[in-house]
Coordinates of C-alpha atoms in Angstrom, one line a residue:
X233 CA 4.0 -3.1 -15.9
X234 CA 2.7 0.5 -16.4
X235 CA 6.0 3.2 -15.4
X236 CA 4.9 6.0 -12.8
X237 CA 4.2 9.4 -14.6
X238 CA 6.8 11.9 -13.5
X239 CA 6.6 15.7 -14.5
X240 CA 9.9 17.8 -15.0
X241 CA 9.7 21.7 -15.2
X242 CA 12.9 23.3 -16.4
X243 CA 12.9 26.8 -18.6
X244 CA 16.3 25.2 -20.3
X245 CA 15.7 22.7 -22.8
X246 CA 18.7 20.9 -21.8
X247 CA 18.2 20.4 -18.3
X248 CA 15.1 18.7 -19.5
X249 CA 16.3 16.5 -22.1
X250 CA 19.3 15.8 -19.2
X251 CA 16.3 14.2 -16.7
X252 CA 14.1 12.8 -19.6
X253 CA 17.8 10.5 -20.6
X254 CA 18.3 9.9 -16.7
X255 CA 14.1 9.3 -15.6
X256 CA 13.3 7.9 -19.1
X257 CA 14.5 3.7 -18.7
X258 CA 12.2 4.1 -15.2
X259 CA 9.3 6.1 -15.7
X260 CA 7.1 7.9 -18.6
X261 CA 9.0 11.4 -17.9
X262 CA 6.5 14.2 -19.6
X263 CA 8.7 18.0 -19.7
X264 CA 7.2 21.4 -19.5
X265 CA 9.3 24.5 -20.1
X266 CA 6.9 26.2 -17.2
X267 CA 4.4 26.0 -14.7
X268 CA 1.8 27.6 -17.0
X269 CA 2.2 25.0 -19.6
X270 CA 2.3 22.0 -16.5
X271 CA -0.5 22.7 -14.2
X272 CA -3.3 21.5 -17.1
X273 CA -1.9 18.2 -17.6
X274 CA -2.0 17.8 -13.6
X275 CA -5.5 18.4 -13.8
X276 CA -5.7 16.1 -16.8
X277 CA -3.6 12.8 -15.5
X278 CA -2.4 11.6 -12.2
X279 CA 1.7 12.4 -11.8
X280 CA 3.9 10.5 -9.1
X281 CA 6.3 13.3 -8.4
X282 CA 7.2 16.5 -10.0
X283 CA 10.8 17.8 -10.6
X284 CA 10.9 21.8 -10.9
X285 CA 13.3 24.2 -11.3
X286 CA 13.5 27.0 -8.4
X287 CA 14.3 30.0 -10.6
X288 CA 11.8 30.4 -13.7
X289 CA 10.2 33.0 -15.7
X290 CA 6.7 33.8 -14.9
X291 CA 6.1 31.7 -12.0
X292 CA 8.4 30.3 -9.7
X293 CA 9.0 26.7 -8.6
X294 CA 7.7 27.5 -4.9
X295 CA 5.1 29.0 -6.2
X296 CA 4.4 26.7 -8.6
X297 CA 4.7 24.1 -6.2
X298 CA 1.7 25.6 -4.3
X299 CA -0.6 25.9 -6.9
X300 CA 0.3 21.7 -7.7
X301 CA -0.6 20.8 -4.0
X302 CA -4.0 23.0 -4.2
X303 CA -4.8 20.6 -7.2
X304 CA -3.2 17.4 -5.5
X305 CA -2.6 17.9 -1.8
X306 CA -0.3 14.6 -1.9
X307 CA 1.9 14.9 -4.8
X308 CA 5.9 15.1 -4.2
X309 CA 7.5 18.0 -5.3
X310 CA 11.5 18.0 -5.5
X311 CA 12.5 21.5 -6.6
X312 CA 16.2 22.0 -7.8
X313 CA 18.4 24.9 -8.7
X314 CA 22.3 26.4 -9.2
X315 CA 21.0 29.6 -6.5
X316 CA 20.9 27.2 -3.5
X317 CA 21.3 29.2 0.1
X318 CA 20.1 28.2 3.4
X319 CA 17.5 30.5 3.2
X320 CA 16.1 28.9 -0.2
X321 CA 16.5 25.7 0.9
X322 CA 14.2 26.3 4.1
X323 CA 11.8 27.8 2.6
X324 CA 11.3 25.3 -0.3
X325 CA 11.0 22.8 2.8
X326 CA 8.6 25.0 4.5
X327 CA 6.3 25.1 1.7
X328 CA 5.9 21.7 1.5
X329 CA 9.1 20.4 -0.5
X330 CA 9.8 17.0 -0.7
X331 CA 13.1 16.9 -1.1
X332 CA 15.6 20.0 -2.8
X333 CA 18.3 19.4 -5.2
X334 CA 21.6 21.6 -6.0
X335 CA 22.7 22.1 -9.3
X336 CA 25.3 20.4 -10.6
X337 CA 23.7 17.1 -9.1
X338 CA 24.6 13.3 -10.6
X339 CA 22.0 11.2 -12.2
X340 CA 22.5 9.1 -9.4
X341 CA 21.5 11.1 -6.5
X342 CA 18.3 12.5 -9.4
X343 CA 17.3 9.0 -9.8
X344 CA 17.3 8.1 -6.1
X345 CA 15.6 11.3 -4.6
X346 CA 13.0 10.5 -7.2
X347 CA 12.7 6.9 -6.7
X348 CA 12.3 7.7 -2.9
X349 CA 9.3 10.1 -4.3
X350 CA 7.4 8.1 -6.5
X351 CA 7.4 5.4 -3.3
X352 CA 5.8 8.3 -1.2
X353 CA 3.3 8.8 -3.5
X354 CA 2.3 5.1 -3.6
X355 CA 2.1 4.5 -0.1
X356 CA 0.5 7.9 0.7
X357 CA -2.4 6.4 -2.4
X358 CA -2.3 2.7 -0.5
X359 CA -3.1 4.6 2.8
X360 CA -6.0 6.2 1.2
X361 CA -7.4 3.5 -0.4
X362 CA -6.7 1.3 3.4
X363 CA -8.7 4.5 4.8
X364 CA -11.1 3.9 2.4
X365 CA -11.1 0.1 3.0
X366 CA -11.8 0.3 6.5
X367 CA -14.2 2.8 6.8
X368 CA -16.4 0.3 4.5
X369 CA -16.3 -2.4 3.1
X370 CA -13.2 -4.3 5.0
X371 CA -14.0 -2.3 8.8
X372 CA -17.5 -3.5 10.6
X373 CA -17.7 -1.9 14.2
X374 CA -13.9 -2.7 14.9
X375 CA -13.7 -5.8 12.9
X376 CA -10.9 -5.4 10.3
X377 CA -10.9 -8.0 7.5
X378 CA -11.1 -9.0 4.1
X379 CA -10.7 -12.2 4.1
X380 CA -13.0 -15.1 3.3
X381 CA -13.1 -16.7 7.1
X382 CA -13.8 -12.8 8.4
X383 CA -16.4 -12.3 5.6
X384 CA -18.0 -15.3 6.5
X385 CA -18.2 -13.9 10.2
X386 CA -19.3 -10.8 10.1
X387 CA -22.1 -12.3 7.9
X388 CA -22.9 -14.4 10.4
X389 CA -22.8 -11.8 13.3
X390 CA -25.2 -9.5 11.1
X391 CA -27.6 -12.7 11.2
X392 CA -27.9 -13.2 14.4
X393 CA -26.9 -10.0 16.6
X394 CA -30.3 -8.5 16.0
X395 CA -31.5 -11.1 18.3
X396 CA -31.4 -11.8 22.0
X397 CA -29.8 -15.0 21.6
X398 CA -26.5 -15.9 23.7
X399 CA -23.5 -15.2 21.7
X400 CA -20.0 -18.1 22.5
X401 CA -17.3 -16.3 20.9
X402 CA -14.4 -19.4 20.1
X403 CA -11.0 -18.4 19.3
X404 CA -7.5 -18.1 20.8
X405 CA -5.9 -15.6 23.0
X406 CA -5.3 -12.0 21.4
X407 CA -7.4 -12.8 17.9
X408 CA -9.9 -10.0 19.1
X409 CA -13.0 -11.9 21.1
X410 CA -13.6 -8.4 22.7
X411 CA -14.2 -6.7 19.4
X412 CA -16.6 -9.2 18.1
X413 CA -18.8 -9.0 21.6
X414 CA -18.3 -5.3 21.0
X415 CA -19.7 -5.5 17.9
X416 CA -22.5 -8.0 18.7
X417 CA -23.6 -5.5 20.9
X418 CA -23.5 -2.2 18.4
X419 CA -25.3 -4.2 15.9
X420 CA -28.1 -6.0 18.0
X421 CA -31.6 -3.8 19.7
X422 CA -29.7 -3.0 22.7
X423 CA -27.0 -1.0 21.1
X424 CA -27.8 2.3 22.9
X425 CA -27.8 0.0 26.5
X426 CA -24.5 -0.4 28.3
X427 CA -22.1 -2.5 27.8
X428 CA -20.4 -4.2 30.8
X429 CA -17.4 -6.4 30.4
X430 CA -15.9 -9.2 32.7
X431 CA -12.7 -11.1 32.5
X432 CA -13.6 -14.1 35.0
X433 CA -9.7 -14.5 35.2
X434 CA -9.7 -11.3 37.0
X435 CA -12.2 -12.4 40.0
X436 CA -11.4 -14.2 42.7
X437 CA -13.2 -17.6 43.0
X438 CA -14.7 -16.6 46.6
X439 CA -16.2 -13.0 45.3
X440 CA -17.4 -14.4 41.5
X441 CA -21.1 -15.0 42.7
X442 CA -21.8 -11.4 44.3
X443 CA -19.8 -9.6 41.7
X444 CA -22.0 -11.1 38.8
X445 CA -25.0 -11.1 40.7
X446 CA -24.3 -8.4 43.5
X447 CA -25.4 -8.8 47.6
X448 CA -27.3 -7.5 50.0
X449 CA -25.6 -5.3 52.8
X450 CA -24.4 -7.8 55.4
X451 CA -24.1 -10.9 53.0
X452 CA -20.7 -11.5 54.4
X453 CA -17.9 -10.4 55.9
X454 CA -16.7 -6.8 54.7
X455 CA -20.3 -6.2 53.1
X456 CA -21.3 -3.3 54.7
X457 CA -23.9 -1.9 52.2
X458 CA -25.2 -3.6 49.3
X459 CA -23.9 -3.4 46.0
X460 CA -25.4 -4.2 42.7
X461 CA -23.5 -6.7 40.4
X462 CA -22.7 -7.1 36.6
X463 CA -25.8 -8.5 35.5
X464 CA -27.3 -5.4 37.3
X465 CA -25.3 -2.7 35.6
X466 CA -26.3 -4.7 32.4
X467 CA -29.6 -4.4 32.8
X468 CA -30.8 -3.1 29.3
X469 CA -27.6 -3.9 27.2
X470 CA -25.0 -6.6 26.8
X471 CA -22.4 -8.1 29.3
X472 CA -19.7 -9.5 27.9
X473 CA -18.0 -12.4 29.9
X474 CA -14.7 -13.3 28.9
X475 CA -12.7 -16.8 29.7
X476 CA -16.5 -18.0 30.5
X477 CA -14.5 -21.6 31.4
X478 CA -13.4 -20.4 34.4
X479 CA -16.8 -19.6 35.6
X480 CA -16.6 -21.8 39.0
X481 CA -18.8 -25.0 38.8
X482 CA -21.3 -23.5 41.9
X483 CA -21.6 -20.7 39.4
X484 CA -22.5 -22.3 36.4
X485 CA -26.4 -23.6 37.3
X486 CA -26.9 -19.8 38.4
X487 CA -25.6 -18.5 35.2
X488 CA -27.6 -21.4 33.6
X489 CA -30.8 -20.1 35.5
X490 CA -30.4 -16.9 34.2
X491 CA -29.8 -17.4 30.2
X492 CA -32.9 -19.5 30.8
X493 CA -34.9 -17.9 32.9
X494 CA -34.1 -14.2 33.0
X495 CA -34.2 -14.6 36.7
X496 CA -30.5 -13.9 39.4
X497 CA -30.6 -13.9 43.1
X498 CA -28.2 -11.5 44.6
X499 CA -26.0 -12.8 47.1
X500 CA -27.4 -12.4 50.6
X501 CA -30.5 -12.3 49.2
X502 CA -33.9 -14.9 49.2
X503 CA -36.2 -12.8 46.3
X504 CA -35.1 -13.2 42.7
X505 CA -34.9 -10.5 40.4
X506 CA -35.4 -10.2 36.7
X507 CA -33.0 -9.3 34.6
X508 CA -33.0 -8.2 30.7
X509 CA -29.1 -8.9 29.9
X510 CA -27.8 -10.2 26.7
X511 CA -24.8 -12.7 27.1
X512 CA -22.1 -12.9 25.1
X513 CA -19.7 -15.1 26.5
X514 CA -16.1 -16.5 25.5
X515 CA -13.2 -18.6 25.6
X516 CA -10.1 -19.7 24.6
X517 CA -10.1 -23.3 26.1
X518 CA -11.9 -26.3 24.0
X519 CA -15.3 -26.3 26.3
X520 CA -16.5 -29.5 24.6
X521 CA -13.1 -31.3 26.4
X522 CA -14.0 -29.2 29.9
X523 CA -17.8 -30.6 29.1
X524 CA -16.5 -34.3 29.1
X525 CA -14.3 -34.1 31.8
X526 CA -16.5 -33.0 33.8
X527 CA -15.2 -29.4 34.4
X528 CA -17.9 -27.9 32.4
X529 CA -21.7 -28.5 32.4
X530 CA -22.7 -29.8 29.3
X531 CA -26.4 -28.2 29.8
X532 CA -24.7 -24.4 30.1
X533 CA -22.5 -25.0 27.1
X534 CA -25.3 -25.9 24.9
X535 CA -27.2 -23.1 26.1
X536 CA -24.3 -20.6 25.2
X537 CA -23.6 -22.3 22.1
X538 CA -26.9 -21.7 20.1
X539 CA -24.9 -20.3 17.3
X540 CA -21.2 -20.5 17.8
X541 CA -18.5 -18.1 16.7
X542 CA -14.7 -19.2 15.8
X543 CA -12.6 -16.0 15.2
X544 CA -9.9 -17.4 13.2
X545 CA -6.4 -16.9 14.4
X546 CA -4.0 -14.2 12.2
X547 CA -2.3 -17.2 10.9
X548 CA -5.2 -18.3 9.1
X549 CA -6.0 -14.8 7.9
X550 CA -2.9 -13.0 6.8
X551 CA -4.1 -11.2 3.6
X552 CA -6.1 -9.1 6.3
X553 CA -2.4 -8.0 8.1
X554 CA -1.8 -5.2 5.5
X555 CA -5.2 -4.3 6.7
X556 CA -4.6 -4.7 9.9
X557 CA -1.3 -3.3 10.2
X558 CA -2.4 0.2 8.5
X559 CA -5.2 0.4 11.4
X560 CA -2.6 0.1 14.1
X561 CA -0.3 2.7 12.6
X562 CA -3.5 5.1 11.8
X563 CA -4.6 4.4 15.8
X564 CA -1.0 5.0 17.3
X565 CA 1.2 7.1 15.6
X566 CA -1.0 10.4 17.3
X567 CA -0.3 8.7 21.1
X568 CA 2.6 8.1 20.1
X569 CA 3.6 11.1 18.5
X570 CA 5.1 9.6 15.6
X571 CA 4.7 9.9 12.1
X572 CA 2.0 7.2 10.4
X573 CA 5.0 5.6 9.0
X574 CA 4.2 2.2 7.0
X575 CA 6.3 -0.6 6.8
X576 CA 8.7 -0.9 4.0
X577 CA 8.6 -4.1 1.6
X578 CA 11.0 -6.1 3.4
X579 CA 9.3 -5.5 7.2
X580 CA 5.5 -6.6 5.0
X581 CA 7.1 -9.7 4.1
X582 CA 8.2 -10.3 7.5
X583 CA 4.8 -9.6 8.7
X584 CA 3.3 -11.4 6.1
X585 CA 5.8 -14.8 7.2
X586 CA 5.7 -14.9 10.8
X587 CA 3.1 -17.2 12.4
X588 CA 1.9 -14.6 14.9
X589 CA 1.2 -17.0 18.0
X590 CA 0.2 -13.9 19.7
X591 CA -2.5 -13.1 17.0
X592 CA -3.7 -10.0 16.5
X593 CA -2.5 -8.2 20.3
X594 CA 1.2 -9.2 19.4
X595 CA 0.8 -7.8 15.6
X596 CA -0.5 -4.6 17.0
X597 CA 2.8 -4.6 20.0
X598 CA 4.6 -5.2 17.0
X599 CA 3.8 -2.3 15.2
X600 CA 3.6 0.2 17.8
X601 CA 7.7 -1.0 18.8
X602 CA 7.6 0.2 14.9
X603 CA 6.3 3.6 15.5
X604 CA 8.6 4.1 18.3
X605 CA 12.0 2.5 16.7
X606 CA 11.4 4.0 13.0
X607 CA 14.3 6.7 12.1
X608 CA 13.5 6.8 8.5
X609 CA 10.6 7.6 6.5
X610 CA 9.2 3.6 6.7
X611 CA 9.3 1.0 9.5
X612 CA 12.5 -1.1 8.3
X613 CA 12.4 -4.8 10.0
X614 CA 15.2 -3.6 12.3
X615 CA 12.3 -2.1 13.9
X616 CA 10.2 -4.6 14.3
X617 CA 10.9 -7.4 17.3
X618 CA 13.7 -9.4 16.5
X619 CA 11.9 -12.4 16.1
X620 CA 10.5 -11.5 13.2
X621 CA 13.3 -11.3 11.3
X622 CA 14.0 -15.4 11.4
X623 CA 10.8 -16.8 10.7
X624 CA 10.0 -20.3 12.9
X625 CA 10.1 -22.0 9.5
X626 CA 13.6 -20.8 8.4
X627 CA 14.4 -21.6 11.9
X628 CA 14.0 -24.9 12.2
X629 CA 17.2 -26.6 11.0
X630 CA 16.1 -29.7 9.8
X631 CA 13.3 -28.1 8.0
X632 CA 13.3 -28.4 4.1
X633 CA 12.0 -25.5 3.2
X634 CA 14.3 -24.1 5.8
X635 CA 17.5 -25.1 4.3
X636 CA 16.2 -24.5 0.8
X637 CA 15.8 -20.9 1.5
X638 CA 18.8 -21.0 3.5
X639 CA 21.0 -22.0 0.4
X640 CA 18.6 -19.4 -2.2
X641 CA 19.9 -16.7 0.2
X642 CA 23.6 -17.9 -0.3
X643 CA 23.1 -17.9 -3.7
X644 CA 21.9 -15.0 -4.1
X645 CA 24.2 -12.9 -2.2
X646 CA 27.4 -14.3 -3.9
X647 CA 25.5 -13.5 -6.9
X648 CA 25.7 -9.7 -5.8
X649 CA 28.9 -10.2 -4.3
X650 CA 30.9 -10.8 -7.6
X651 CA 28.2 -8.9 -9.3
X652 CA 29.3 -5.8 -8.0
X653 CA 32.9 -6.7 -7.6
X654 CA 32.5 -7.2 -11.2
X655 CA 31.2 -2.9 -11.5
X656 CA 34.0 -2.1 -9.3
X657 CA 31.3 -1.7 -6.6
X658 CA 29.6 1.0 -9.1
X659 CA 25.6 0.6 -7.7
X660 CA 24.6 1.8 -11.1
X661 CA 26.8 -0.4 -13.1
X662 CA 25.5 -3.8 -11.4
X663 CA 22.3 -2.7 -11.7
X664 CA 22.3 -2.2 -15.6
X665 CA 24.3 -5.2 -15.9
X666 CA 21.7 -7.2 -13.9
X667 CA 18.8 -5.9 -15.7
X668 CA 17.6 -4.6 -12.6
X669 CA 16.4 -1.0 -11.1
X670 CA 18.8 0.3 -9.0
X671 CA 16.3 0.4 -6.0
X672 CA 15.8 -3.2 -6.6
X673 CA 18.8 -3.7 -6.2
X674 CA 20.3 -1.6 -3.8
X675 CA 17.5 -3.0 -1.1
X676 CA 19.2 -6.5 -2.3
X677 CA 22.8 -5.4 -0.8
X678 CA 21.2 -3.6 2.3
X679 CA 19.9 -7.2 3.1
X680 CA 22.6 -9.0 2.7
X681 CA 25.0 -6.3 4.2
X682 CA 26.7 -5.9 0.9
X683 CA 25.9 -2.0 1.6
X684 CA 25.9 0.5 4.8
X685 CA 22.6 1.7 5.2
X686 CA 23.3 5.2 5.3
X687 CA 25.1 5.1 1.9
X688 CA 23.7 6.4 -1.3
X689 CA 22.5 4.1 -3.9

């Protein structure tokens, strides 16, 4: 595996050859004796973090540290010197500072302000190429995916949306059925028509036919001037009928008689009018069972059904959450007036594990509660909802794969246990001795509790 590049700036050739021995074993440490000399090679190769002395002959390390960021906006810069005041320190941190560094420091606290760099810089180049990602080839009018299932169903929505065709959307509750008729509609003719939407769960059985069709003043009781319906404000675009299997049975020929026909009658009323409405309809129920048992006509669902299409559920689709869960962070942290923090590798796994019977609507809840719990610089998985963090397949006791993980975990952590009993609980030490990088490891003992959290690695 390729070590990140890391740049170190010092006028003294010892405090150099100090970092290059503490940096070297982790990264491909490249030293400068001052700015002058660094600022080609930033032009020439892509660095993960710089390290820069404050006070330098020539030009400074704030000053340097501006002229990195005009070249690469996103690079970390942690500055260090032995003429640290408040006043220094502020304005290194104003000026865009990742982090700041007294002189005498330990190689420790060098190595994890660095580490906690060159991870900044990685996610800040994910998040790019994410933006990237969803502004093209993963993002298609709201639907986020990369994924074979989704690729398969945005080609098939680019097939037929151009057409005038009705549109069943099949797929369970919160995978997104809104987006999809959303983007139906953006990608067909009648894109710069409205777009009406209607949850039939949200109309009461006794007003269904005059809100989808409208009335004529009088029509009944409480109508005391007419009132034009769904289809109506449609007229032109695309209405989008949600939970279309609770459409009442009277309702169903009428609906029936206007995917055919093009022709509604408005409640109240004995003339029918034509309408030009595309329909996009779904549901989360099977409508071939509601077809046999008679709660669904079988002529209507055929109708609907020319050309089927089954969003898959986030289960069956998890290489698109990293995806997924960059878009929710990009589309909440300004509301929420949070930073756009990104999970951390242990909360991704997490995400990554959990079955998500919510789908997508309880991935997105998930990651807001993120945004809103995160105290560091990443969303840990004490953020996310507790359920999370016990996966329903680790849960189930009698579960193999359950109780095989179950007794790795032991293992491991009495592993690290007498591991670091063993260093005399030197981080460092067990690290070395393990063959491991002390990040690595330290996120090892924070899971198991082996560490507090607050405490330096």
């Amino acid at each position: 595996m390729t070590k990140p590049n890391l740049m170190v700036i010092d006028d003294l050739d010892s405090a150099r050859q100090m970092m290059k021995r503490t940096l070297g074993r982790s990264y491909a440490v490249f030293d400068f004796a001052s700015v002058a000399e660094a600022l080609p090679a930033v032009e020439r190769a892509e660095f993960d973090a710089i390290v820069t002395d404050l006070r330098m002959p020539g030009i400074d390390g704030i000053e340097g540290m501006r002229r990195f960021k005009e070249r690469v906006p996103e690079i970390p810069v942690i500055l260090v010197t032995a003429f640290a005041t408040v006043e220094t320190a502020v304005e290194a941190m104003k000026a865009g500072a990742f982090d700041y560094l007294k002189k005498p420091f330990e190689p420790e606290e060098l190595e994890l302000v660095v580490a906690r760099a060159v991870e900044h810089a990685r996610i800040k180049r994910d998040n790019a190429r994410l933006r990237s990602a969803l502004a093209g080839e993963f993002g298609v009018h709201g639907i986020i995916g990369k994924s074979q299932p989704m690729k398969a169903l945005v080609e098939m929505l680019g097939r037929i949306a151009p057409s005038d065709v009705p549109i069943l959307v099949e797929g369970e509750s919160g995978t997104g059925k809104d987006l999809l008729a959303r983007a139906a509609h953006a990608m067909s003719r009648r894109a710069s028509g409205p777009y009406v939407a209607l949850n039939m769960s949200a109309i009461p059985e006794n007003l269904a036919e005059a809100e989808l069709f409208g009335h004529e003043k009088g029509a009944f009781t409480g109508a005391e001037q007419a009132r034009a319906g769904f289809f109506a404000e449609a007229e032109g675009g695309t209405l989008f009928l949600d939970e279309i299997g609770l459409l009442p049975p009277a309702l169903q020929p009428k609906l029936l008689r206007v995917l055919q026909d093009g022709e509604y009658i408005p409640v109240g009323s004995r003339k029918a009018r034509k309408g030009n409405v595309r329909v996009v309809a779904a549901t989360n129920e099977d409508l071939a069972r509601a077809v046999k048992e008679g709660k669904f006509r079988e002529d209507l669902w055929f109708r609907l059904r020319v050309v089927p299409l089954r969003l898959p559920p986030l289960r069956e689709r998890k290489e698109d959450i990293p995806l997924l869960v960059h878009h929710f962070v990009e589309k909440h942290a300004l509301r929420l007036g949070r930073p756009p923090l990104e999970p951390d590798a242990e909360a991704m796994r997490a995400l990554l594990d959990h079955p998500w019977p919510g789908n997508i609507r309880e991935l997105e809840h998930a990651i807001e509660r993120g945004l809103l719990l995160a105290r560091g610089e990443t969303i840990t998985l004490a953020d996310l909802p507790p359920e999370l963090a016990q996966p329903a397949a680790e849960a189930a006791a009698g579960g193999a794969e359950g109780r095989y993980r179950r007794a790795r975990d032991a293992w491991e952590r009495k592993f690290l246990e007498d591991l670091l009993r063993e260093a005399g609980g030197n981080v460092a030490k067990a690290a070395e001795a393990a063959g491991l990088h002390r990040s690595t490891l330290y996120e090892k003992l924070q899971r198991y509790g082996l560490v507090e959290k607050d405490a330096k690695a």
